[in-house]
């Protein structure tokens, strides 16, 4: 990618909130965009806290927190067009929110009242993909479809460091590069795949170094620096839109929370490790920077706090007391038209449940 050397990690704002001397990606964004990025990150953090609370109160079956990854997710989703397609995994709350997916839509999967987030497609976002790396293939397929239809939309595959070791990731990356698919791979290297450290995922110098083998440009970015994520992504998206093919972005970040609410990370990582990353918090850093450039006013902080409160309440209202799903939908929505075998299984279950 122009100007980027895979050995560098692109950073525009340092952990203490002061600008870095990075010249290749520097970009003057208008104050509205700067404050919008801040708002999206804070809303993501607040909503994430509410999700965890709801799970702890027994209202959700499970939840996978994105705490610490707000910049990587918001920054990469914020520079897209509404017609560009997102192919998330399961931890992309910041990307979902930036795309306009509602708390009610996001929460239904975690509560088990609806599956996969089929309604996300109205916003050009694929449903959650828990099968790690499978969404990479979907993203490349969709990108190739756009290419053949001569649309200029771009697709984005979100993956983790762990997902990048899967066979599906290899196939997706290879096919994307060979056919110059307009797809950007955003690999959030959050240092962990459940309890497996990222260092066990690659023998290369970094995940991004692998891209050379596919013939694909790669860039490593500070995933806790929202401005760096935004500008690196903007350039990759532009390249894909202009027919230049895919890009591999490795966003260096950290999963601050447990893998999911069922996990206990104290069994495999040290408090010191977590503290070191806490000092690089993406929101604190950006707030310091915004303050120094006069964008973080009291008015903005109040507006964001007000919105956060309303969004948390919206999530809670959508979750608490939500009716159970119609179990027949598990079968009815597999294909456009249900097959005779699935219909037989559905009817048998309904009979057993006394719901026929
Ligand atoms: C194909 C497949 N194999 C195994 C799993 C079990 N699993 C769920 S999450 C996970 C780790 C994923 O780590 P990473 O890709 O780094 O994403 P992160 O959870 O860190 O966001 C695994 C192995 C799965 N969901 N899908
Ligand atoms: Mg990971």
mmCIF file of C-alpha atoms and ligand atoms in Angstrom:
data_model
loop_
_atom_site.group_PDB
_atom_site.id
_atom_site.type_symbol
_atom_site.label_atom_id
_atom_site.label_comp_id
_atom_site.label_asym_id
_atom_site.label_seq_id
_atom_site.Cartn_x
_atom_site.Cartn_y
_atom_site.Cartn_z
ATOM 1 C CA UNK A 1 0.000 0.000 0.000
ATOM 2 C CA UNK A 2 1.381 3.442 -0.901
ATOM 3 C CA UNK A 3 3.768 4.696 1.648
ATOM 4 C CA UNK A 4 3.208 1.892 4.136
ATOM 5 C CA UNK A 5 5.958 -0.466 5.152
ATOM 6 C CA UNK A 6 4.643 -3.556 6.846
ATOM 7 C CA UNK A 7 7.351 -3.323 9.500
ATOM 8 C CA UNK A 8 5.926 -0.036 10.810
ATOM 9 C CA UNK A 9 2.816 0.382 12.888
ATOM 10 C CA UNK A 10 0.965 3.474 11.674
ATOM 11 C CA UNK A 11 0.096 5.786 14.548
ATOM 12 C CA UNK A 12 -1.194 9.351 14.348
ATOM 13 C CA UNK A 13 -1.904 9.988 18.028
ATOM 14 C CA UNK A 14 0.408 8.631 20.727
ATOM 15 C CA UNK A 15 -0.893 6.990 23.908
ATOM 16 C CA UNK A 16 -0.442 10.292 25.808
ATOM 17 C CA UNK A 17 -2.735 12.059 23.326
ATOM 18 C CA UNK A 18 -0.051 14.032 21.486
ATOM 19 C CA UNK A 19 0.261 13.778 17.685
ATOM 20 C CA UNK A 20 2.982 11.501 16.345
ATOM 21 C CA UNK A 21 5.346 12.545 13.583
ATOM 22 C CA UNK A 22 3.705 10.151 11.086
ATOM 23 C CA UNK A 23 3.503 12.093 7.824
ATOM 24 C CA UNK A 24 2.200 9.563 5.298
ATOM 25 C CA UNK A 25 -1.280 9.176 6.707
ATOM 26 C CA UNK A 26 -1.843 12.573 8.280
ATOM 27 C CA UNK A 27 -5.239 13.919 7.261
ATOM 28 C CA UNK A 28 -7.191 16.940 8.419
ATOM 29 C CA UNK A 29 -10.650 15.716 9.292
ATOM 30 C CA UNK A 30 -13.388 18.288 9.958
ATOM 31 C CA UNK A 31 -14.404 18.846 13.605
ATOM 32 C CA UNK A 32 -17.801 17.160 12.982
ATOM 33 C CA UNK A 33 -16.038 13.951 11.948
ATOM 34 C CA UNK A 34 -13.618 14.175 14.868
ATOM 35 C CA UNK A 35 -16.468 14.553 17.365
ATOM 36 C CA UNK A 36 -18.569 11.873 15.674
ATOM 37 C CA UNK A 37 -15.723 9.347 16.039
ATOM 38 C CA UNK A 38 -15.492 10.252 19.718
ATOM 39 C CA UNK A 39 -19.222 9.856 20.173
ATOM 40 C CA UNK A 40 -19.304 6.458 18.467
ATOM 41 C CA UNK A 41 -16.460 5.158 20.634
ATOM 42 C CA UNK A 42 -18.006 6.345 23.877
ATOM 43 C CA UNK A 43 -21.419 4.957 22.904
ATOM 44 C CA UNK A 44 -19.792 1.641 22.049
ATOM 45 C CA UNK A 45 -18.057 1.512 25.448
ATOM 46 C CA UNK A 46 -21.221 2.395 27.339
ATOM 47 C CA UNK A 47 -23.400 -0.038 25.445
ATOM 48 C CA UNK A 48 -20.787 -2.735 25.970
ATOM 49 C CA UNK A 49 -20.956 -2.162 29.741
ATOM 50 C CA UNK A 50 -24.745 -2.476 29.620
ATOM 51 C CA UNK A 51 -24.477 -5.725 27.654
ATOM 52 C CA UNK A 52 -22.144 -7.200 30.283
ATOM 53 C CA UNK A 53 -24.461 -6.043 33.093
ATOM 54 C CA UNK A 54 -27.467 -7.618 31.411
ATOM 55 C CA UNK A 55 -25.629 -10.897 31.009
ATOM 56 C CA UNK A 56 -24.560 -10.848 34.660
ATOM 57 C CA UNK A 57 -28.162 -10.220 35.662
ATOM 58 C CA UNK A 58 -29.231 -13.349 33.797
ATOM 59 C CA UNK A 59 -30.956 -11.520 30.955
ATOM 60 C CA UNK A 60 -28.543 -12.640 28.222
ATOM 61 C CA UNK A 61 -27.163 -16.097 27.602
ATOM 62 C CA UNK A 62 -23.671 -14.913 26.709
ATOM 63 C CA UNK A 63 -21.827 -11.797 25.595
ATOM 64 C CA UNK A 64 -18.441 -11.102 23.961
ATOM 65 C CA UNK A 65 -17.156 -7.690 25.015
ATOM 66 C CA UNK A 66 -15.306 -5.381 22.622
ATOM 67 C CA UNK A 67 -13.819 -3.255 25.435
ATOM 68 C CA UNK A 68 -10.498 -1.833 24.259
ATOM 69 C CA UNK A 69 -11.240 -2.406 20.568
ATOM 70 C CA UNK A 70 -13.513 0.590 20.027
ATOM 71 C CA UNK A 71 -11.014 2.539 17.909
ATOM 72 C CA UNK A 72 -10.238 -0.404 15.606
ATOM 73 C CA UNK A 73 -13.935 -1.020 15.018
ATOM 74 C CA UNK A 74 -15.318 2.505 14.842
ATOM 75 C CA UNK A 75 -12.373 3.847 12.857
ATOM 76 C CA UNK A 76 -12.614 1.169 10.176
ATOM 77 C CA UNK A 77 -16.415 1.277 9.864
ATOM 78 C CA UNK A 78 -16.730 5.070 9.911
ATOM 79 C CA UNK A 79 -15.117 5.786 6.552
ATOM 80 C CA UNK A 80 -17.341 3.433 4.536
ATOM 81 C CA UNK A 81 -20.297 4.222 2.320
ATOM 82 C CA UNK A 82 -23.688 2.939 3.436
ATOM 83 C CA UNK A 83 -23.690 0.560 0.469
ATOM 84 C CA UNK A 84 -20.374 -1.068 1.410
ATOM 85 C CA UNK A 85 -20.968 -4.425 3.076
ATOM 86 C CA UNK A 86 -19.668 -5.429 6.502
ATOM 87 C CA UNK A 87 -18.929 -9.072 7.296
ATOM 88 C CA UNK A 88 -18.381 -9.154 11.062
ATOM 89 C CA UNK A 89 -17.477 -11.971 13.417
ATOM 90 C CA UNK A 90 -19.184 -11.660 16.840
ATOM 91 C CA UNK A 91 -17.285 -8.962 18.737
ATOM 92 C CA UNK A 92 -17.876 -6.006 16.434
ATOM 93 C CA UNK A 93 -20.263 -3.896 18.505
ATOM 94 C CA UNK A 94 -18.422 -0.696 17.508
ATOM 95 C CA UNK A 95 -18.815 -1.501 13.816
ATOM 96 C CA UNK A 96 -22.476 -2.469 14.238
ATOM 97 C CA UNK A 97 -23.265 0.733 16.065
ATOM 98 C CA UNK A 98 -21.455 2.889 13.524
ATOM 99 C CA UNK A 99 -23.441 1.135 10.814
ATOM 100 C CA UNK A 100 -26.743 1.962 12.521
ATOM 101 C CA UNK A 101 -27.694 -1.492 13.822
ATOM 102 C CA UNK A 102 -29.976 -0.934 16.821
ATOM 103 C CA UNK A 103 -29.387 -2.271 20.354
ATOM 104 C CA UNK A 104 -32.553 -4.354 20.004
ATOM 105 C CA UNK A 105 -31.238 -5.987 16.839
ATOM 106 C CA UNK A 106 -27.839 -6.682 18.407
ATOM 107 C CA UNK A 107 -29.206 -8.060 21.648
ATOM 108 C CA UNK A 108 -31.611 -10.593 20.179
ATOM 109 C CA UNK A 109 -28.822 -13.019 19.316
ATOM 110 C CA UNK A 110 -27.199 -12.815 22.751
ATOM 111 C CA UNK A 111 -30.554 -13.403 24.408
ATOM 112 C CA UNK A 112 -31.426 -16.211 22.038
ATOM 113 C CA UNK A 113 -34.688 -14.650 20.942
ATOM 114 C CA UNK A 114 -33.604 -14.431 17.328
ATOM 115 C CA UNK A 115 -30.627 -15.869 15.576
ATOM 116 C CA UNK A 116 -27.742 -14.456 13.659
ATOM 117 C CA UNK A 117 -29.074 -10.935 13.166
ATOM 118 C CA UNK A 118 -30.787 -11.480 9.832
ATOM 119 C CA UNK A 119 -32.243 -7.969 10.013
ATOM 120 C CA UNK A 120 -28.708 -6.525 9.877
ATOM 121 C CA UNK A 121 -28.777 -7.039 6.109
ATOM 122 C CA UNK A 122 -31.110 -4.029 5.753
ATOM 123 C CA UNK A 123 -28.058 -1.963 6.690
ATOM 124 C CA UNK A 124 -25.643 -3.828 4.395
ATOM 125 C CA UNK A 125 -24.220 -5.798 7.302
ATOM 126 C CA UNK A 126 -24.056 -9.586 7.352
ATOM 127 C CA UNK A 127 -25.315 -11.452 10.422
ATOM 128 C CA UNK A 128 -22.899 -12.432 13.230
ATOM 129 C CA UNK A 129 -20.496 -15.157 12.131
ATOM 130 C CA UNK A 130 -19.381 -17.286 15.060
ATOM 131 C CA UNK A 131 -17.579 -19.771 12.793
ATOM 132 C CA UNK A 132 -14.272 -17.960 12.831
ATOM 133 C CA UNK A 133 -12.935 -16.883 9.388
ATOM 134 C CA UNK A 134 -15.949 -18.207 7.465
ATOM 135 C CA UNK A 135 -17.110 -14.612 7.072
ATOM 136 C CA UNK A 136 -13.909 -13.929 5.120
ATOM 137 C CA UNK A 137 -15.172 -16.207 2.363
ATOM 138 C CA UNK A 138 -18.572 -14.541 2.429
ATOM 139 C CA UNK A 139 -16.947 -11.129 2.157
ATOM 140 C CA UNK A 140 -14.810 -12.154 -0.803
ATOM 141 C CA UNK A 141 -17.787 -13.776 -2.537
ATOM 142 C CA UNK A 142 -19.833 -10.625 -2.080
ATOM 143 C CA UNK A 143 -16.941 -8.477 -3.299
ATOM 144 C CA UNK A 144 -16.604 -10.597 -6.437
ATOM 145 C CA UNK A 145 -20.340 -10.319 -7.034
ATOM 146 C CA UNK A 146 -20.093 -6.510 -6.791
ATOM 147 C CA UNK A 147 -17.163 -6.625 -9.191
ATOM 148 C CA UNK A 148 -19.140 -8.634 -11.743
ATOM 149 C CA UNK A 149 -22.172 -6.392 -11.414
ATOM 150 C CA UNK A 150 -19.816 -3.459 -11.966
ATOM 151 C CA UNK A 151 -20.906 -1.862 -8.724
ATOM 152 C CA UNK A 152 -18.275 0.154 -6.934
ATOM 153 C CA UNK A 153 -19.069 -1.132 -3.460
ATOM 154 C CA UNK A 154 -16.435 -2.603 -1.181
ATOM 155 C CA UNK A 155 -16.747 -5.396 1.388
ATOM 156 C CA UNK A 156 -15.015 -5.614 4.752
ATOM 157 C CA UNK A 157 -14.114 -8.877 6.485
ATOM 158 C CA UNK A 158 -13.495 -8.539 10.224
ATOM 159 C CA UNK A 159 -11.308 -11.272 11.650
ATOM 160 C CA UNK A 160 -9.316 -11.946 14.774
ATOM 161 C CA UNK A 161 -5.741 -13.110 15.181
ATOM 162 C CA UNK A 162 -7.071 -16.591 15.935
ATOM 163 C CA UNK A 163 -9.357 -16.611 12.903
ATOM 164 C CA UNK A 164 -6.396 -15.742 10.702
ATOM 165 C CA UNK A 165 -4.961 -19.236 11.329
ATOM 166 C CA UNK A 166 -8.010 -20.978 9.865
ATOM 167 C CA UNK A 167 -8.043 -22.598 6.433
ATOM 168 C CA UNK A 168 -10.975 -20.388 5.496
ATOM 169 C CA UNK A 169 -8.822 -17.292 6.058
ATOM 170 C CA UNK A 170 -6.165 -18.628 3.678
ATOM 171 C CA UNK A 171 -8.732 -19.406 1.000
ATOM 172 C CA UNK A 172 -10.417 -16.031 1.363
ATOM 173 C CA UNK A 173 -7.150 -14.097 1.203
ATOM 174 C CA UNK A 174 -5.830 -16.077 -1.743
ATOM 175 C CA UNK A 175 -8.983 -15.850 -3.839
ATOM 176 C CA UNK A 176 -9.358 -12.153 -3.027
ATOM 177 C CA UNK A 177 -5.830 -11.410 -4.202
ATOM 178 C CA UNK A 178 -6.009 -13.575 -7.336
ATOM 179 C CA UNK A 179 -9.273 -11.979 -8.481
ATOM 180 C CA UNK A 180 -8.471 -8.485 -7.144
ATOM 181 C CA UNK A 181 -11.695 -8.561 -5.163
ATOM 182 C CA UNK A 182 -12.737 -5.198 -3.680
ATOM 183 C CA UNK A 183 -12.436 -6.504 -0.124
ATOM 184 C CA UNK A 184 -10.568 -5.136 2.872
ATOM 185 C CA UNK A 185 -9.492 -7.601 5.565
ATOM 186 C CA UNK A 186 -9.507 -5.959 8.975
ATOM 187 C CA UNK A 187 -7.659 -8.292 11.300
ATOM 188 C CA UNK A 188 -7.957 -7.128 14.886
ATOM 189 C CA UNK A 189 -4.931 -8.556 16.587
ATOM 190 C CA UNK A 190 -6.240 -8.300 20.157
ATOM 191 C CA UNK A 191 -3.439 -10.570 21.397
ATOM 192 C CA UNK A 192 -5.688 -13.476 22.350
ATOM 193 C CA UNK A 193 -7.830 -16.202 20.814
ATOM 194 C CA UNK A 194 -9.663 -17.256 23.960
ATOM 195 C CA UNK A 195 -6.624 -18.438 26.016
ATOM 196 C CA UNK A 196 -4.184 -18.834 23.117
ATOM 197 C CA UNK A 197 -1.757 -15.909 22.756
ATOM 198 C CA UNK A 198 -1.383 -14.254 19.359
ATOM 199 C CA UNK A 199 2.281 -15.327 19.253
ATOM 200 C CA UNK A 200 1.021 -18.889 18.739
ATOM 201 C CA UNK A 201 -0.809 -17.854 15.579
ATOM 202 C CA UNK A 202 2.177 -17.002 13.409
ATOM 203 C CA UNK A 203 5.878 -17.678 12.972
ATOM 204 C CA UNK A 204 6.203 -14.707 10.608
ATOM 205 C CA UNK A 205 7.160 -11.332 12.060
ATOM 206 C CA UNK A 206 3.548 -10.305 12.179
ATOM 207 C CA UNK A 207 0.180 -11.349 10.802
ATOM 208 C CA UNK A 208 0.517 -8.630 8.185
ATOM 209 C CA UNK A 209 3.758 -10.133 6.886
ATOM 210 C CA UNK A 210 1.749 -13.091 5.631
ATOM 211 C CA UNK A 211 -0.028 -10.884 3.099
ATOM 212 C CA UNK A 212 3.075 -10.739 0.897
ATOM 213 C CA UNK A 213 2.623 -14.453 0.195
ATOM 214 C CA UNK A 214 -0.813 -13.733 -1.215
ATOM 215 C CA UNK A 215 0.464 -10.826 -3.294
ATOM 216 C CA UNK A 216 -1.600 -8.412 -1.272
ATOM 217 C CA UNK A 217 -0.513 -5.125 0.277
ATOM 218 C CA UNK A 218 -0.643 -4.981 4.050
ATOM 219 C CA UNK A 219 -0.484 -2.292 6.658
ATOM 220 C CA UNK A 220 -0.118 -2.529 10.416
ATOM 221 C CA UNK A 221 -1.900 0.122 12.388
ATOM 222 C CA UNK A 222 -2.190 1.103 16.028
ATOM 223 C CA UNK A 223 -5.654 -0.316 16.650
ATOM 224 C CA UNK A 224 -6.118 1.912 19.701
ATOM 225 C CA UNK A 225 -5.686 5.056 17.614
ATOM 226 C CA UNK A 226 -8.994 5.846 15.940
ATOM 227 C CA UNK A 227 -7.567 8.434 13.566
ATOM 228 C CA UNK A 228 -4.908 6.038 12.328
ATOM 229 C CA UNK A 229 -7.508 3.293 11.835
ATOM 230 C CA UNK A 230 -9.771 5.696 9.962
ATOM 231 C CA UNK A 231 -7.128 6.959 7.561
ATOM 232 C CA UNK A 232 -5.481 3.597 6.898
ATOM 233 C CA UNK A 233 -8.892 2.090 6.191
ATOM 234 C CA UNK A 234 -9.957 5.026 4.046
ATOM 235 C CA UNK A 235 -6.964 4.474 1.821
ATOM 236 C CA UNK A 236 -7.514 0.712 1.564
ATOM 237 C CA UNK A 237 -11.186 1.210 0.723
ATOM 238 C CA UNK A 238 -10.382 3.777 -1.926
ATOM 239 C CA UNK A 239 -7.869 1.414 -3.478
ATOM 240 C CA UNK A 240 -10.410 -1.430 -3.563
ATOM 241 C CA UNK A 241 -13.107 0.845 -5.004
ATOM 242 C CA UNK A 242 -10.819 1.928 -7.805
ATOM 243 C CA UNK A 243 -10.104 -1.656 -8.854
ATOM 244 C CA UNK A 244 -6.774 -1.975 -7.026
ATOM 245 C CA UNK A 245 -7.804 -5.135 -5.162
ATOM 246 C CA UNK A 246 -7.782 -6.190 -1.519
ATOM 247 C CA UNK A 247 -5.705 -4.945 1.410
ATOM 248 C CA UNK A 248 -4.789 -6.669 4.659
ATOM 249 C CA UNK A 249 -4.959 -4.394 7.704
ATOM 250 C CA UNK A 250 -3.583 -5.649 10.997
ATOM 251 C CA UNK A 251 -4.912 -3.510 13.825
ATOM 252 C CA UNK A 252 -2.785 -3.934 16.950
ATOM 253 C CA UNK A 253 -5.110 -3.813 19.923
ATOM 254 C CA UNK A 254 -6.056 -5.672 23.092
ATOM 255 C CA UNK A 255 -9.101 -7.560 24.342
ATOM 256 C CA UNK A 256 -9.470 -5.874 27.742
ATOM 257 C CA UNK A 257 -12.339 -8.097 28.883
ATOM 258 C CA UNK A 258 -12.674 -11.880 29.110
ATOM 259 C CA UNK A 259 -13.147 -13.713 25.799
ATOM 260 C CA UNK A 260 -16.836 -13.939 26.633
ATOM 261 C CA UNK A 261 -18.799 -13.707 29.858
ATOM 262 C CA UNK A 262 -18.115 -17.461 30.284
ATOM 263 C CA UNK A 263 -14.344 -17.008 30.396
ATOM 264 C CA UNK A 264 -11.906 -16.339 33.264
ATOM 265 C CA UNK A 265 -8.784 -14.697 31.790
ATOM 266 C CA UNK A 266 -6.971 -14.543 35.147
ATOM 267 C CA UNK A 267 -6.141 -18.185 34.498
ATOM 268 C CA UNK A 268 -3.953 -17.416 31.501
ATOM 269 C CA UNK A 269 -2.805 -13.776 31.531
ATOM 270 C CA UNK A 270 -1.276 -11.401 34.052
ATOM 271 C CA UNK A 271 -2.826 -8.308 35.584
ATOM 272 C CA UNK A 272 0.345 -6.459 34.594
ATOM 273 C CA UNK A 273 -0.253 -7.218 30.914
ATOM 274 C CA UNK A 274 -3.783 -5.880 31.163
ATOM 275 C CA UNK A 275 -2.619 -2.738 33.015
ATOM 276 C CA UNK A 276 -0.051 -1.971 30.325
ATOM 277 C CA UNK A 277 -2.750 -2.026 27.706
ATOM 278 C CA UNK A 278 -5.145 -0.042 29.879
ATOM 279 C CA UNK A 279 -2.609 2.792 29.694
ATOM 280 C CA UNK A 280 -3.135 2.771 25.927
ATOM 281 C CA UNK A 281 -6.912 3.043 26.194
ATOM 282 C CA UNK A 282 -8.318 4.236 22.858
ATOM 283 C CA UNK A 283 -10.956 6.553 24.320
ATOM 284 C CA UNK A 284 -8.768 8.276 26.937
ATOM 285 C CA UNK A 285 -6.089 8.888 24.348
ATOM 286 C CA UNK A 286 -8.494 10.347 21.823
ATOM 287 C CA UNK A 287 -10.224 12.497 24.456
ATOM 288 C CA UNK A 288 -6.865 14.028 25.422
ATOM 289 C CA UNK A 289 -6.106 14.718 21.789
ATOM 290 C CA UNK A 290 -9.546 16.235 21.110
ATOM 291 C CA UNK A 291 -9.211 18.412 24.169
ATOM 292 C CA UNK A 292 -5.869 19.714 22.931
ATOM 293 C CA UNK A 293 -7.351 20.700 19.561
ATOM 294 C CA UNK A 294 -10.403 22.323 21.152
ATOM 295 C CA UNK A 295 -12.995 19.800 19.912
ATOM 296 C CA UNK A 296 -13.840 18.168 23.225
ATOM 297 C CA UNK A 297 -16.070 20.840 24.695
ATOM 298 C CA UNK A 298 -18.306 20.498 27.724
ATOM 299 C CA UNK A 299 -21.261 20.628 25.370
ATOM 300 C CA UNK A 300 -19.990 17.653 23.370
ATOM 301 C CA UNK A 301 -19.282 15.649 26.523
ATOM 302 C CA UNK A 302 -22.801 16.343 27.825
ATOM 303 C CA UNK A 303 -24.428 15.459 24.516
ATOM 304 C CA UNK A 304 -22.533 12.178 24.320
ATOM 305 C CA UNK A 305 -23.321 11.298 27.946
ATOM 306 C CA UNK A 306 -27.023 11.991 27.298
ATOM 307 C CA UNK A 307 -27.041 9.782 24.197
ATOM 308 C CA UNK A 308 -25.192 7.033 26.018
ATOM 309 C CA UNK A 309 -27.797 6.992 28.784
ATOM 310 C CA UNK A 310 -30.632 6.800 26.265
ATOM 311 C CA UNK A 311 -28.930 4.044 24.294
ATOM 312 C CA UNK A 312 -28.338 1.959 27.412
ATOM 313 C CA UNK A 313 -31.974 2.367 28.400
ATOM 314 C CA UNK A 314 -33.026 1.386 24.878
ATOM 315 C CA UNK A 315 -30.981 -1.791 25.129
ATOM 316 C CA UNK A 316 -32.353 -2.670 28.556
ATOM 317 C CA UNK A 317 -35.944 -2.073 27.385
ATOM 318 C CA UNK A 318 -35.382 -4.300 24.364
ATOM 319 C CA UNK A 319 -33.922 -7.125 26.431
ATOM 320 C CA UNK A 320 -35.780 -7.348 29.719
ATOM 321 C CA UNK A 321 -38.976 -9.285 29.277
ATOM 322 C CA UNK A 322 -38.487 -9.784 25.526
ATOM 323 C CA UNK A 323 -40.733 -12.599 24.312
ATOM 324 C CA UNK A 324 -39.194 -15.924 23.317
ATOM 325 C CA UNK A 325 -38.736 -16.542 19.635
ATOM 326 C CA UNK A 326 -41.035 -18.778 17.648
ATOM 327 C CA UNK A 327 -38.962 -21.965 17.686
ATOM 328 C CA UNK A 328 -40.308 -22.911 14.245
ATOM 329 C CA UNK A 329 -38.259 -20.027 12.811
ATOM 330 C CA UNK A 330 -35.070 -21.972 13.504
ATOM 331 C CA UNK A 331 -36.179 -24.299 10.713
ATOM 332 C CA UNK A 332 -38.199 -21.864 8.599
ATOM 333 C CA UNK A 333 -35.333 -19.469 7.956
ATOM 334 C CA UNK A 334 -32.580 -21.899 6.923
ATOM 335 C CA UNK A 335 -33.489 -21.677 3.230
ATOM 336 C CA UNK A 336 -35.716 -19.340 1.262
ATOM 337 C CA UNK A 337 -38.184 -22.222 1.087
ATOM 338 C CA UNK A 338 -38.102 -24.916 3.721
ATOM 339 C CA UNK A 339 -37.054 -28.403 2.572
ATOM 340 C CA UNK A 340 -39.283 -31.426 3.297
ATOM 341 C CA UNK A 341 -36.671 -32.819 5.737
ATOM 342 C CA UNK A 342 -36.454 -29.592 7.726
ATOM 343 C CA UNK A 343 -40.244 -29.348 7.756
ATOM 344 C CA UNK A 344 -40.385 -32.886 9.175
ATOM 345 C CA UNK A 345 -37.871 -31.995 11.918
ATOM 346 C CA UNK A 346 -39.748 -28.780 12.739
ATOM 347 C CA UNK A 347 -43.073 -30.561 13.006
ATOM 348 C CA UNK A 348 -41.562 -33.287 15.174
ATOM 349 C CA UNK A 349 -40.099 -30.721 17.581
ATOM 350 C CA UNK A 350 -43.351 -28.769 17.753
ATOM 351 C CA UNK A 351 -45.183 -32.024 18.477
ATOM 352 C CA UNK A 352 -42.743 -32.922 21.237
ATOM 353 C CA UNK A 353 -43.138 -29.456 22.746
ATOM 354 C CA UNK A 354 -46.900 -29.745 22.481
ATOM 355 C CA UNK A 355 -46.981 -26.681 20.229
ATOM 356 C CA UNK A 356 -48.449 -28.135 17.023
HETATM 357 C C1 LIG B 1 -14.395 -22.649 12.985
HETATM 358 C C2 LIG B 1 -14.358 -22.407 14.460
HETATM 359 N N1 LIG B 1 -13.475 -23.070 15.242
HETATM 360 C C3 LIG B 1 -13.447 -22.849 16.564
HETATM 361 C C4 LIG B 1 -14.298 -21.963 17.145
HETATM 362 C C5 LIG B 1 -14.241 -21.719 18.659
HETATM 363 N N2 LIG B 1 -13.796 -20.353 18.904
HETATM 364 C C6 LIG B 1 -14.654 -19.369 19.193
HETATM 365 S S1 LIG B 1 -13.905 -17.894 19.383
HETATM 366 C C7 LIG B 1 -12.380 -18.568 19.123
HETATM 367 C C8 LIG B 1 -11.148 -17.712 19.183
HETATM 368 C C9 LIG B 1 -11.164 -16.639 18.165
HETATM 369 O O1 LIG B 1 -10.103 -15.764 18.373
HETATM 370 P P1 LIG B 1 -9.874 -14.520 17.438
HETATM 371 O O2 LIG B 1 -10.108 -14.883 16.025
HETATM 372 O O3 LIG B 1 -8.559 -13.941 17.781
HETATM 373 O O4 LIG B 1 -11.056 -13.518 17.835
HETATM 374 P P2 LIG B 1 -11.345 -12.792 19.222
HETATM 375 O O5 LIG B 1 -12.254 -13.706 19.992
HETATM 376 O O6 LIG B 1 -10.055 -12.546 19.888
HETATM 377 O O7 LIG B 1 -12.060 -11.547 18.857
HETATM 378 C C10 LIG B 1 -12.492 -19.932 18.864
HETATM 379 C C11 LIG B 1 -11.349 -20.820 18.610
HETATM 380 C C12 LIG B 1 -15.212 -21.289 16.308
HETATM 381 N N3 LIG B 1 -16.088 -20.405 16.770
HETATM 382 N N4 LIG B 1 -15.228 -21.515 14.975
HETATM 383 MG MG1 LIG B 2 -8.118 -12.412 19.095
#
